[in-house]
PDB file of C-alpha atoms and ligand atoms in Angstrom:
ATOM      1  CA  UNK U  11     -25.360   6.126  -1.276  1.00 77.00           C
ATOM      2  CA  UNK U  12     -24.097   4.088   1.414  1.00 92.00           C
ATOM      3  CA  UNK U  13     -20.747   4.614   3.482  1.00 96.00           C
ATOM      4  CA  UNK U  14     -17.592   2.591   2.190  1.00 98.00           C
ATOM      5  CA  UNK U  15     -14.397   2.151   3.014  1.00 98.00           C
ATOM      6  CA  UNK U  16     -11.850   3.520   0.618  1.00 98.00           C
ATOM      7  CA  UNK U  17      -8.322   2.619   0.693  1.00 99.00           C
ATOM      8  CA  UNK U  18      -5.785   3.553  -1.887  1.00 99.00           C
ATOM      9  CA  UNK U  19      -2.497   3.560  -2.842  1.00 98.00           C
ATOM     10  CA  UNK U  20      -1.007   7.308  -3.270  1.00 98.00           C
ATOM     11  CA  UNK U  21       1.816   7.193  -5.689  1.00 98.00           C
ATOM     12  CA  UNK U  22       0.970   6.643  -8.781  1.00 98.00           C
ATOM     13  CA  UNK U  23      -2.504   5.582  -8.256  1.00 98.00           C
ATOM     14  CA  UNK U  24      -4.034   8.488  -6.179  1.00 98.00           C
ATOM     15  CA  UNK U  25      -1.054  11.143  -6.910  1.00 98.00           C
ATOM     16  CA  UNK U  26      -0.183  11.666 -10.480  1.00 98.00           C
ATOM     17  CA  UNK U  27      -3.210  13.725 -12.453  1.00 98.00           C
ATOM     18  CA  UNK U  28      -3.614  16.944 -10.285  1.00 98.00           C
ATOM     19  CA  UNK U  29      -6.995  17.769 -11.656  1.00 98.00           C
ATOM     20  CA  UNK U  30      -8.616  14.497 -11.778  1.00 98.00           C
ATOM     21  CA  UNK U  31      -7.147  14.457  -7.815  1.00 98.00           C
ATOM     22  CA  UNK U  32      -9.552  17.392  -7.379  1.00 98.00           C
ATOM     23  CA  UNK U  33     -12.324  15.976  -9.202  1.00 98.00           C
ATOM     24  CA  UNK U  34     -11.974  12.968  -6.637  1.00 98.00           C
ATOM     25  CA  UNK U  35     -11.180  14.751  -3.550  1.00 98.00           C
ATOM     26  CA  UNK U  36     -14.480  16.935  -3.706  1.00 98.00           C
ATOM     27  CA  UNK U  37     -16.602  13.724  -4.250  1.00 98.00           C
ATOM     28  CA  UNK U  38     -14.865  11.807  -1.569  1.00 98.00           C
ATOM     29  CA  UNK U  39     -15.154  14.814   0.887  1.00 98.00           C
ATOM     30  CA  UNK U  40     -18.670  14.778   0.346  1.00 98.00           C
ATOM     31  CA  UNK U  41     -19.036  10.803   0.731  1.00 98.00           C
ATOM     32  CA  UNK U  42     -17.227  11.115   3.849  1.00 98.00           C
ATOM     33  CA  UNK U  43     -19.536  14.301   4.997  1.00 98.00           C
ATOM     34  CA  UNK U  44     -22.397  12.754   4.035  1.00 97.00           C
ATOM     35  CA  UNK U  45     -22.689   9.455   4.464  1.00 97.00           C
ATOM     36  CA  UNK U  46     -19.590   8.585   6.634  1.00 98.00           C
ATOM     37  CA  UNK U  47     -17.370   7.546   3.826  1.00 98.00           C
ATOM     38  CA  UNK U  48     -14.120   6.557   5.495  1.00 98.00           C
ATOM     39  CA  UNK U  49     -11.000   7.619   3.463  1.00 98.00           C
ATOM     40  CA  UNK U  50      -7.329   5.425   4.130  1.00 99.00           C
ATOM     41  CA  UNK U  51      -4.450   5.823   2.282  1.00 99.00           C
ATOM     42  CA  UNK U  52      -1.683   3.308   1.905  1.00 98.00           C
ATOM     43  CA  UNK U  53       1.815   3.928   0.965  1.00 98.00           C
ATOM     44  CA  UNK U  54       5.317   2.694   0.709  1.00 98.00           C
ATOM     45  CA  UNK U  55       6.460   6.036   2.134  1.00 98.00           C
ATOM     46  CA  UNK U  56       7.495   6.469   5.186  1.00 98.00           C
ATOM     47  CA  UNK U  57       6.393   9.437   7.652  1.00 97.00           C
ATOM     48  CA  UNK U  58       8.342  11.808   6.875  1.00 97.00           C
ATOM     49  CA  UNK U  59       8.221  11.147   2.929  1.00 98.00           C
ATOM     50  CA  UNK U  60       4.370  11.427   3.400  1.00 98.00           C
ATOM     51  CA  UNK U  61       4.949  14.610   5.241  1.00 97.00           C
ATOM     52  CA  UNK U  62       6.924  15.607   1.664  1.00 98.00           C
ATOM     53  CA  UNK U  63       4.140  14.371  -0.157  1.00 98.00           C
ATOM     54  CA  UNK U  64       1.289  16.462   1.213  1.00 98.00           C
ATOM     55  CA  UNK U  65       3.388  19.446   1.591  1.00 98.00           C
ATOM     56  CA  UNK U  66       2.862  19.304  -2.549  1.00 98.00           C
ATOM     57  CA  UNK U  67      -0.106  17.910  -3.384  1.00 98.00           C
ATOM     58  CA  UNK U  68      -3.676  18.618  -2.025  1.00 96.00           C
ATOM     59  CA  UNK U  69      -4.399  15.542  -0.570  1.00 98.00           C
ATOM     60  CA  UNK U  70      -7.450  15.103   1.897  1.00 98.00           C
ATOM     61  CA  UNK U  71      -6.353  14.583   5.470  1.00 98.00           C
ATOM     62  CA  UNK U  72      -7.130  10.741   5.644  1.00 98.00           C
ATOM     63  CA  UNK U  73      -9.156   9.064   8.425  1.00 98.00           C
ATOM     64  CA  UNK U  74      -6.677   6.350   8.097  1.00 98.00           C
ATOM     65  CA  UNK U  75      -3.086   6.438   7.216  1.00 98.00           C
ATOM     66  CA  UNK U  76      -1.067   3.585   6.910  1.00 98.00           C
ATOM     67  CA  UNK U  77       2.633   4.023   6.073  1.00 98.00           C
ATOM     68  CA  UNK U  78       5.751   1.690   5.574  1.00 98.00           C
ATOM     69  CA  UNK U  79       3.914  -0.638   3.029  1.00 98.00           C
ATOM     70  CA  UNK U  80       1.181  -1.452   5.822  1.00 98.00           C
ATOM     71  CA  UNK U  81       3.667  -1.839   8.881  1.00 98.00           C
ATOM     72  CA  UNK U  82       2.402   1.786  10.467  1.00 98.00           C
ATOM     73  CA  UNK U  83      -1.421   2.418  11.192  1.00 98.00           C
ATOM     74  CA  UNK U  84      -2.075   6.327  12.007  1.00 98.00           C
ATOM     75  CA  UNK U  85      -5.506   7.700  13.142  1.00 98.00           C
ATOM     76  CA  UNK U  86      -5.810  11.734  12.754  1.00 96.00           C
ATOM     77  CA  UNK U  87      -4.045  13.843  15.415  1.00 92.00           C
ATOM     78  CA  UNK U  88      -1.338  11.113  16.387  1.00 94.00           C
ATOM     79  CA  UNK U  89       1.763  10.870  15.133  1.00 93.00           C
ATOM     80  CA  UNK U  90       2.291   7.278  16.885  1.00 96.00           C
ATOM     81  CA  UNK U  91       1.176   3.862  15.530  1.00 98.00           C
ATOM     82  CA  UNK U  92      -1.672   1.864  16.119  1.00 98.00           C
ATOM     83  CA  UNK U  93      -0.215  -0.025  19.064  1.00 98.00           C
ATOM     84  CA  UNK U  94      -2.356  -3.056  18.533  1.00 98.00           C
ATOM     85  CA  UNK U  95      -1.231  -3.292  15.099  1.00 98.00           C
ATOM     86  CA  UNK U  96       2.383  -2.966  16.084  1.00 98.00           C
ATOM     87  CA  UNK U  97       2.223  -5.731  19.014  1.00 98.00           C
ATOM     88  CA  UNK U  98       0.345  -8.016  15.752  1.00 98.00           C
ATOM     89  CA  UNK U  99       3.393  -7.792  13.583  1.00 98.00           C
ATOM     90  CA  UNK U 100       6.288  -7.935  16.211  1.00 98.00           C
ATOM     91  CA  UNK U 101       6.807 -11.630  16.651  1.00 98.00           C
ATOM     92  CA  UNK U 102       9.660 -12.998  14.515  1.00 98.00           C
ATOM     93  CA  UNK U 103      10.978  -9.415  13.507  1.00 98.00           C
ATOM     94  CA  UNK U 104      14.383  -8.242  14.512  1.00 98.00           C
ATOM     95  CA  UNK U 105      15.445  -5.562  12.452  1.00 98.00           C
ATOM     96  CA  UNK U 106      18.885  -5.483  13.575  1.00 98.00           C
ATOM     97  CA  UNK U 107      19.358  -9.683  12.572  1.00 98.00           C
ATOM     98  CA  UNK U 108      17.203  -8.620   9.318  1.00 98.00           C
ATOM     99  CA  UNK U 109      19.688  -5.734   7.927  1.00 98.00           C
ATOM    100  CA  UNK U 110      23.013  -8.415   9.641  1.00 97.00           C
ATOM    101  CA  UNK U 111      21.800 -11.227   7.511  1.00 97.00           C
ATOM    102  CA  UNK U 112      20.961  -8.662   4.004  1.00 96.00           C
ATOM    103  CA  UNK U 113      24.808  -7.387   4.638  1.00 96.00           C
ATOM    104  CA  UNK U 114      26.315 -10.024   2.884  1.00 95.00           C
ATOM    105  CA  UNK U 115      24.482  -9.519  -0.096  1.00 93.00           C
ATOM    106  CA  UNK U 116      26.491  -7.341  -1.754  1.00 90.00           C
ATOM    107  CA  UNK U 117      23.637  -7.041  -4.362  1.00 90.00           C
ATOM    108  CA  UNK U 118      21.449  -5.362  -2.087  1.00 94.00           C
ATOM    109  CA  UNK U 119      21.970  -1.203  -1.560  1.00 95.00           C
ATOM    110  CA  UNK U 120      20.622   0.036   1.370  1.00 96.00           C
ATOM    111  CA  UNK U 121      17.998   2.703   0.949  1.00 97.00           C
ATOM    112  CA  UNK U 122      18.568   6.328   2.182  1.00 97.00           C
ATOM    113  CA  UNK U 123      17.721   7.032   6.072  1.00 97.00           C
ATOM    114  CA  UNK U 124      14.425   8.436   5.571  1.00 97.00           C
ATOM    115  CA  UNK U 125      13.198   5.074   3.903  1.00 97.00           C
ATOM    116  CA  UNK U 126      14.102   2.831   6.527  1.00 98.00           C
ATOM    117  CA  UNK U 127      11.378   1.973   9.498  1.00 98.00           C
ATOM    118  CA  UNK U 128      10.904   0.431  12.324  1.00 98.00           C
ATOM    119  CA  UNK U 129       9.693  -2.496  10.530  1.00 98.00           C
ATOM    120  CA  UNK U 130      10.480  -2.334   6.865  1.00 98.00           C
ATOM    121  CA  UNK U 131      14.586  -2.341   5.905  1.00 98.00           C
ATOM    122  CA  UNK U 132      14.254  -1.479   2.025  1.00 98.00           C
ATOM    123  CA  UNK U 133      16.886  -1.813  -0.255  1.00 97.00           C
ATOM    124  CA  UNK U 134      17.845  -1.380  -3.715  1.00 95.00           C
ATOM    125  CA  UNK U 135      18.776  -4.282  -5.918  1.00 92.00           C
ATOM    126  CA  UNK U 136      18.174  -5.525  -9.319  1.00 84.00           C
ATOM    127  CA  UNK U 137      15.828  -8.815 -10.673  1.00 78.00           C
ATOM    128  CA  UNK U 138      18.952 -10.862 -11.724  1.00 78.00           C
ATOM    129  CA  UNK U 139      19.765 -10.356  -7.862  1.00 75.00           C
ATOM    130  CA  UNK U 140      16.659 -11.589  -6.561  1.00 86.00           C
ATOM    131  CA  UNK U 141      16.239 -15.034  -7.990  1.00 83.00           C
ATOM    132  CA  UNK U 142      19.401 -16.016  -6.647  1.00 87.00           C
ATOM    133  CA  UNK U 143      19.535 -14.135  -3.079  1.00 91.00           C
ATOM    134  CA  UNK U 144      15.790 -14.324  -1.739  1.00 93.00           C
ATOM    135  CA  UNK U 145      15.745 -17.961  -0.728  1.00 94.00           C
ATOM    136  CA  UNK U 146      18.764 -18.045   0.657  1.00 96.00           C
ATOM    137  CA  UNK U 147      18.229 -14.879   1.958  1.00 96.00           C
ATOM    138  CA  UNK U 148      15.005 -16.361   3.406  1.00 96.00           C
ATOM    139  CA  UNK U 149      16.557 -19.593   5.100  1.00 97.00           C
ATOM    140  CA  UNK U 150      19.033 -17.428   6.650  1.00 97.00           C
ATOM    141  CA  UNK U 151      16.382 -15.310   8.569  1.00 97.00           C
ATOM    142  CA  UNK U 152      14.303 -18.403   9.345  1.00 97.00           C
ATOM    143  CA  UNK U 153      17.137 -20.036  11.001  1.00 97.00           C
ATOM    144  CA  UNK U 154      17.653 -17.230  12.838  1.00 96.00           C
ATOM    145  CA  UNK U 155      14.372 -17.520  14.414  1.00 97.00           C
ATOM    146  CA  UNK U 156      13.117 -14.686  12.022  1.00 98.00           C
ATOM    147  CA  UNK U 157       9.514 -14.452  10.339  1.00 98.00           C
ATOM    148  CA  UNK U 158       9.791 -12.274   7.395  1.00 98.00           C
ATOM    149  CA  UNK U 159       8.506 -11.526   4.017  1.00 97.00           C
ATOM    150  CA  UNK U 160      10.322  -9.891   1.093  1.00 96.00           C
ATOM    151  CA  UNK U 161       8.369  -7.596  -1.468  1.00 95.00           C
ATOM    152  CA  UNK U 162      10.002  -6.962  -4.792  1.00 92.00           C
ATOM    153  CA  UNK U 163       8.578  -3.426  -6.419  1.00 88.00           C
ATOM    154  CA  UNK U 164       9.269  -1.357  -9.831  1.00 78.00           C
ATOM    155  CA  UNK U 165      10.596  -4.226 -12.371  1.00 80.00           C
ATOM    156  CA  UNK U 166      12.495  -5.872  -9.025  1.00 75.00           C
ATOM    157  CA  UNK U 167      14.541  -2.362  -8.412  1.00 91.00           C
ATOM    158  CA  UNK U 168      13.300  -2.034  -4.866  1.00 94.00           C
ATOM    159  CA  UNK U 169      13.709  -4.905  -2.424  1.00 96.00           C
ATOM    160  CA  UNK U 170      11.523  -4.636   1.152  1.00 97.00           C
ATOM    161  CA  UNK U 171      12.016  -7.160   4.194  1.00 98.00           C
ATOM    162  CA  UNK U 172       8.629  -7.235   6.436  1.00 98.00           C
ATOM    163  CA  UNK U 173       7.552  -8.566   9.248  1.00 98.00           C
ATOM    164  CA  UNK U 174       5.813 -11.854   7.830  1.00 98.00           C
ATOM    165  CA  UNK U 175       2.694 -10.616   8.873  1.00 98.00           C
ATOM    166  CA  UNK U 176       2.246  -6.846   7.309  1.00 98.00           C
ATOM    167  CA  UNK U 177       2.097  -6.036   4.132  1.00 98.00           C
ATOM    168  CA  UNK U 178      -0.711  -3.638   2.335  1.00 98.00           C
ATOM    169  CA  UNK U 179      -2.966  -5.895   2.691  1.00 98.00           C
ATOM    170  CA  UNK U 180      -2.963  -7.229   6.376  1.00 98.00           C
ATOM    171  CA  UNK U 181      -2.507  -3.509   7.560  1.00 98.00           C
ATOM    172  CA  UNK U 182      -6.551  -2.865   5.624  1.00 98.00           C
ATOM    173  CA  UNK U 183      -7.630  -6.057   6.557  1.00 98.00           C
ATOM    174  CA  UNK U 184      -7.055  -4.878  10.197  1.00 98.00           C
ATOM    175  CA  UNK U 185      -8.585  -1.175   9.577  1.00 98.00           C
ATOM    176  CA  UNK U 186     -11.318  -2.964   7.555  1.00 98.00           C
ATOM    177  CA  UNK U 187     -12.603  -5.174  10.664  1.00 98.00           C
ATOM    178  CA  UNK U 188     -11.256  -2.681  13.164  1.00 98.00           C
ATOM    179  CA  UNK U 189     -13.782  -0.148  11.552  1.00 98.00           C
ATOM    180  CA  UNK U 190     -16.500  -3.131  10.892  1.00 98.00           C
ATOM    181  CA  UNK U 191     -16.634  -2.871   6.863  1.00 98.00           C
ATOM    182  CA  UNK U 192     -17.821  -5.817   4.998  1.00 98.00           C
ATOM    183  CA  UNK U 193     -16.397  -6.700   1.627  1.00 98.00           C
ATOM    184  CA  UNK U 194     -19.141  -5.350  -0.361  1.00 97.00           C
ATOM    185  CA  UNK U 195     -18.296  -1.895   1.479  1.00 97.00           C
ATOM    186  CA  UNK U 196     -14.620  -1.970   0.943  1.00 98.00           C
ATOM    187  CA  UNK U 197     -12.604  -0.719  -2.043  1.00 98.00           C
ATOM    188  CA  UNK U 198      -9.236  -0.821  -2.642  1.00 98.00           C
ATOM    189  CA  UNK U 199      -6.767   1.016  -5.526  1.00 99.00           C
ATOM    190  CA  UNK U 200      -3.195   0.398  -6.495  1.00 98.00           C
ATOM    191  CA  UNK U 201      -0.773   0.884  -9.253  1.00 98.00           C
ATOM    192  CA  UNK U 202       2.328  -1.881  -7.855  1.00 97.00           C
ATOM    193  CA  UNK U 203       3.670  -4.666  -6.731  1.00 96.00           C
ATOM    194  CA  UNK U 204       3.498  -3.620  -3.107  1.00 96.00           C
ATOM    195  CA  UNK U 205      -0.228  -3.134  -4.231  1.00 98.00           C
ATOM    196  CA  UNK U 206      -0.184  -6.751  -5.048  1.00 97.00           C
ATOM    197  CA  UNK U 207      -0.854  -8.214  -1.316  1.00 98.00           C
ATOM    198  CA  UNK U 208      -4.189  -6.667  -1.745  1.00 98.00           C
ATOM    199  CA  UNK U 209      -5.389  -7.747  -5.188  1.00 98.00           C
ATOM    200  CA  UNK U 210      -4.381 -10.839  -4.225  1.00 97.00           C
ATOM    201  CA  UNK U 211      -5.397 -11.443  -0.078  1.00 97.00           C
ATOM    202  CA  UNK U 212      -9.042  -9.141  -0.188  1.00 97.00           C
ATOM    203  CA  UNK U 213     -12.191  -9.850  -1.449  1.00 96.00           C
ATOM    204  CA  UNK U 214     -13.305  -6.522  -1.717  1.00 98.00           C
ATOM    205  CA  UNK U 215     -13.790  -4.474  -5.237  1.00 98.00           C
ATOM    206  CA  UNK U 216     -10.237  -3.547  -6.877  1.00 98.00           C
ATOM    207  CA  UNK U 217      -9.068  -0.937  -9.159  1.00 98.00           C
ATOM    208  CA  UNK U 218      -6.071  -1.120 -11.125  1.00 98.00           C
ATOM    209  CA  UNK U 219      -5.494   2.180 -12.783  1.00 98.00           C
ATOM    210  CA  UNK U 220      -4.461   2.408 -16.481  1.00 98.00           C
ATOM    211  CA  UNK U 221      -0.461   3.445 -15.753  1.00 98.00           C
ATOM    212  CA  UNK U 222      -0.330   0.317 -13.356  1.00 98.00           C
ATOM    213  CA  UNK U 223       3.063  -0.948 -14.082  1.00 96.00           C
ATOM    214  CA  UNK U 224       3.617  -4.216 -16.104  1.00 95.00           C
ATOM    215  CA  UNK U 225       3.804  -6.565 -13.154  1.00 94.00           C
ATOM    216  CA  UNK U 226       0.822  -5.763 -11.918  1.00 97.00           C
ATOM    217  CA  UNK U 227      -0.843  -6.129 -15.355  1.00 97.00           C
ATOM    218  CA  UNK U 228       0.323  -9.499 -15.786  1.00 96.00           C
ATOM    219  CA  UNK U 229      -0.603 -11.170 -12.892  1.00 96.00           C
ATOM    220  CA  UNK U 230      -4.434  -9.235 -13.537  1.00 97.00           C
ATOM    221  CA  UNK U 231      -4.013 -11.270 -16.933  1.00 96.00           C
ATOM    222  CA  UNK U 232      -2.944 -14.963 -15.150  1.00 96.00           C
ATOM    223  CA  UNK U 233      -5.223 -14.177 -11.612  1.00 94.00           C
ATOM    224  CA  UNK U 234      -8.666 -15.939 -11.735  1.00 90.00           C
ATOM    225  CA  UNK U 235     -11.347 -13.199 -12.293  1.00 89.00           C
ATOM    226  CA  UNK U 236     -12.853 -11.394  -8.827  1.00 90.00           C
ATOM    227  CA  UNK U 237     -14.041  -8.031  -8.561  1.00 95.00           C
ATOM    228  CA  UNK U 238     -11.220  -6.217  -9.973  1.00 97.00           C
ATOM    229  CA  UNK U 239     -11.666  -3.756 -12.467  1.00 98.00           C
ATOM    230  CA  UNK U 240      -8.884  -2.315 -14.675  1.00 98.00           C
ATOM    231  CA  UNK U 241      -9.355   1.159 -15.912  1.00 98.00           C
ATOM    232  CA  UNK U 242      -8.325   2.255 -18.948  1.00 98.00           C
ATOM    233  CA  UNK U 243      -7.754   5.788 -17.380  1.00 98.00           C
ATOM    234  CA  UNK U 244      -4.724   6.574 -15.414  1.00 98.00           C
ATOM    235  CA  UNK U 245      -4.108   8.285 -11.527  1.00 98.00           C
ATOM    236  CA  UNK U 246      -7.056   9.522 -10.308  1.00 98.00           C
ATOM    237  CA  UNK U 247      -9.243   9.358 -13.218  1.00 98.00           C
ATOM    238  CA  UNK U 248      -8.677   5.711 -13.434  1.00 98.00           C
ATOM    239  CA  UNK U 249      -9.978   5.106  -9.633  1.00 98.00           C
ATOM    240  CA  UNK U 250     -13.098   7.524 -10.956  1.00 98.00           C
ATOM    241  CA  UNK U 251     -13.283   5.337 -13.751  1.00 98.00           C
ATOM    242  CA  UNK U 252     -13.118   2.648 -11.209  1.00 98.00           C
ATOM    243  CA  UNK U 253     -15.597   3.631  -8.749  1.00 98.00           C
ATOM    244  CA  UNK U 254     -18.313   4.114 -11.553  1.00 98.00           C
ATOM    245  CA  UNK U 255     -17.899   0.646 -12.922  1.00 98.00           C
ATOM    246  CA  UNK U 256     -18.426  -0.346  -9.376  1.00 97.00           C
ATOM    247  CA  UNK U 257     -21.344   1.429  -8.885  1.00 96.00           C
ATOM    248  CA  UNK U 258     -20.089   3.922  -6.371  1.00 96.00           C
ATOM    249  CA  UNK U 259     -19.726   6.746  -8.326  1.00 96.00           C
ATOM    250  CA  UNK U 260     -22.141   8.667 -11.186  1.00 93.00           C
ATOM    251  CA  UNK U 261     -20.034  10.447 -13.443  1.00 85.00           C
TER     252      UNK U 261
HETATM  253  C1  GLC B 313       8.211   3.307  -1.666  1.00 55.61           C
HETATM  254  C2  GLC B 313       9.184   3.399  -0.497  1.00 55.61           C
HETATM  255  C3  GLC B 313      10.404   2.523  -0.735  1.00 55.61           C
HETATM  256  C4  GLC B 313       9.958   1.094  -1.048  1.00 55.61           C
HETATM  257  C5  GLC B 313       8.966   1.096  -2.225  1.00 55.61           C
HETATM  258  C6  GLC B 313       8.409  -0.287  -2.528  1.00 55.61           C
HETATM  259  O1  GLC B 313       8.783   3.854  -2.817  1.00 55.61           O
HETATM  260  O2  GLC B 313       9.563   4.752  -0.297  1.00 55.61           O
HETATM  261  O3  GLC B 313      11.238   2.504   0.405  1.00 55.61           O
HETATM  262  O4  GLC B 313      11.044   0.262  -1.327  1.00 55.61           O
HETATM  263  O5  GLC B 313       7.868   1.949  -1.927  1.00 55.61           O
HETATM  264  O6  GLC B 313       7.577  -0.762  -1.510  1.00 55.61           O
HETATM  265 MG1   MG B 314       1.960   3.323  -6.247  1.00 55.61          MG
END
């Protein structure tokens, strides 16, 4: 075996089997010891939600942590972002302007404190809502000298404003040259449409595990095959699954 780069999602995907999670964590923790397997997770939470998250599940430490749907990069022992990263996604983001302009969308209900960050103002809304409030929404922002993305998740139930230029997969596209990974050594794992940047923007090997939810398996239907893979397994036991198929892994 060879060192890889493993990024993947944690609810739902990595988080939601608790003994296929330990079946996985002992093989990754030997990749990692072994051959210098580097583990990154990425994660709509924010810190402190993460901090919530591993106070209940055994999760390996990662090597790479990247919060906030991509818009946080932590490296072990910091609690402060990649500063690089944050200086990358800064132009064009305002998030004062960003939660003026969402105000007076009546459709959109802010999120609770701890879900709000620096650089991602999450809401919740409904689909009906969408379709008719992104674009103008969008033109709003843009004449406001704003460059932002919005990232519908769970059936259109959760709305997120980004910088334009962070989302899952810019933040492992960074980590990925950062660390000096090629494609081939590179696999990513997701459940969601916030998993979606990365299906869709890397070239890397993909699993979708079995409990991804139905926006996710219809755009694997429509998408042109690549190297995705999608288990029939669920959680953990689907990125298992995953890795085998791959070739990484010998169950
Ligand atoms: C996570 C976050 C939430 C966000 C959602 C979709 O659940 O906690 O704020 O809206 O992911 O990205
Ligand atoms: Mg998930």
């Amino acid at each position: 075996m060879a060192k890889f780069l493993f990024v993947t999602d944690l609810d739902h995907t990595l988080v939601g089997d608790d003994l296929a999670l330990e079946k996985l964590n002992q093989w990754l923790s030997e990749q990692r010891q072994n051959y210098g397997t580097v583990i990154a997770y990425t994660t709509g939470r924010s810190l402190p939600l993460y901090q919530q998250l591993i106070a209940q599940k055994e999760l390996l430490e990662p090597d790479i942590l990247m919060l906030a749907v991509g818009t946080e990069i932590y490296y072990p022992g910091s609690d402060t972002p990649d500063s690089e990263w944050t200086a990358k996604i800064s132009p064009g983001w305002d998030r004062e302007k960003v939660v003026e302009i969402a105000k007076r969308f009546p459709c959109f209900v802010f999120q609770p404190p701890l879900e709000q960050t620096s650089f991602k103002v999450s809401y919740y809304t409904s689909l009906d809502g969408l379709a008719v409030t992104i674009p103008p929404l969008k033109s709003m922002a843009k004449n406001q000298g704003l460059a932002v993305q919005t990232l519908d998740c769970y059936g259109g139930g959760f709305l997120d404003i980004l910088p334009e230029s962070a989302n899952k997969a810019s933040a492992a596209i960074y980590v990925q040259q950062r660390l000096g990974f090629t494609d081939e050594q590179t696999i990513i794992c997701g459940d969601s449409s916030n998993d979606l940047s990365m299906f869709e923007n890397m070239l890397c090997p993909a699993i979708i595990v079995g409990n991804a939810q139905k926006e996710v398996l219809a755009w694997h239907e429509k998408a042109p095959l690549g190297k995705r893979y999608l288990a029939k397994n669920h959680f953990a036991s689907g990125i298992l699954e995953g890795l085998e198929y791959f070739g990484f892994y010998r169950g």
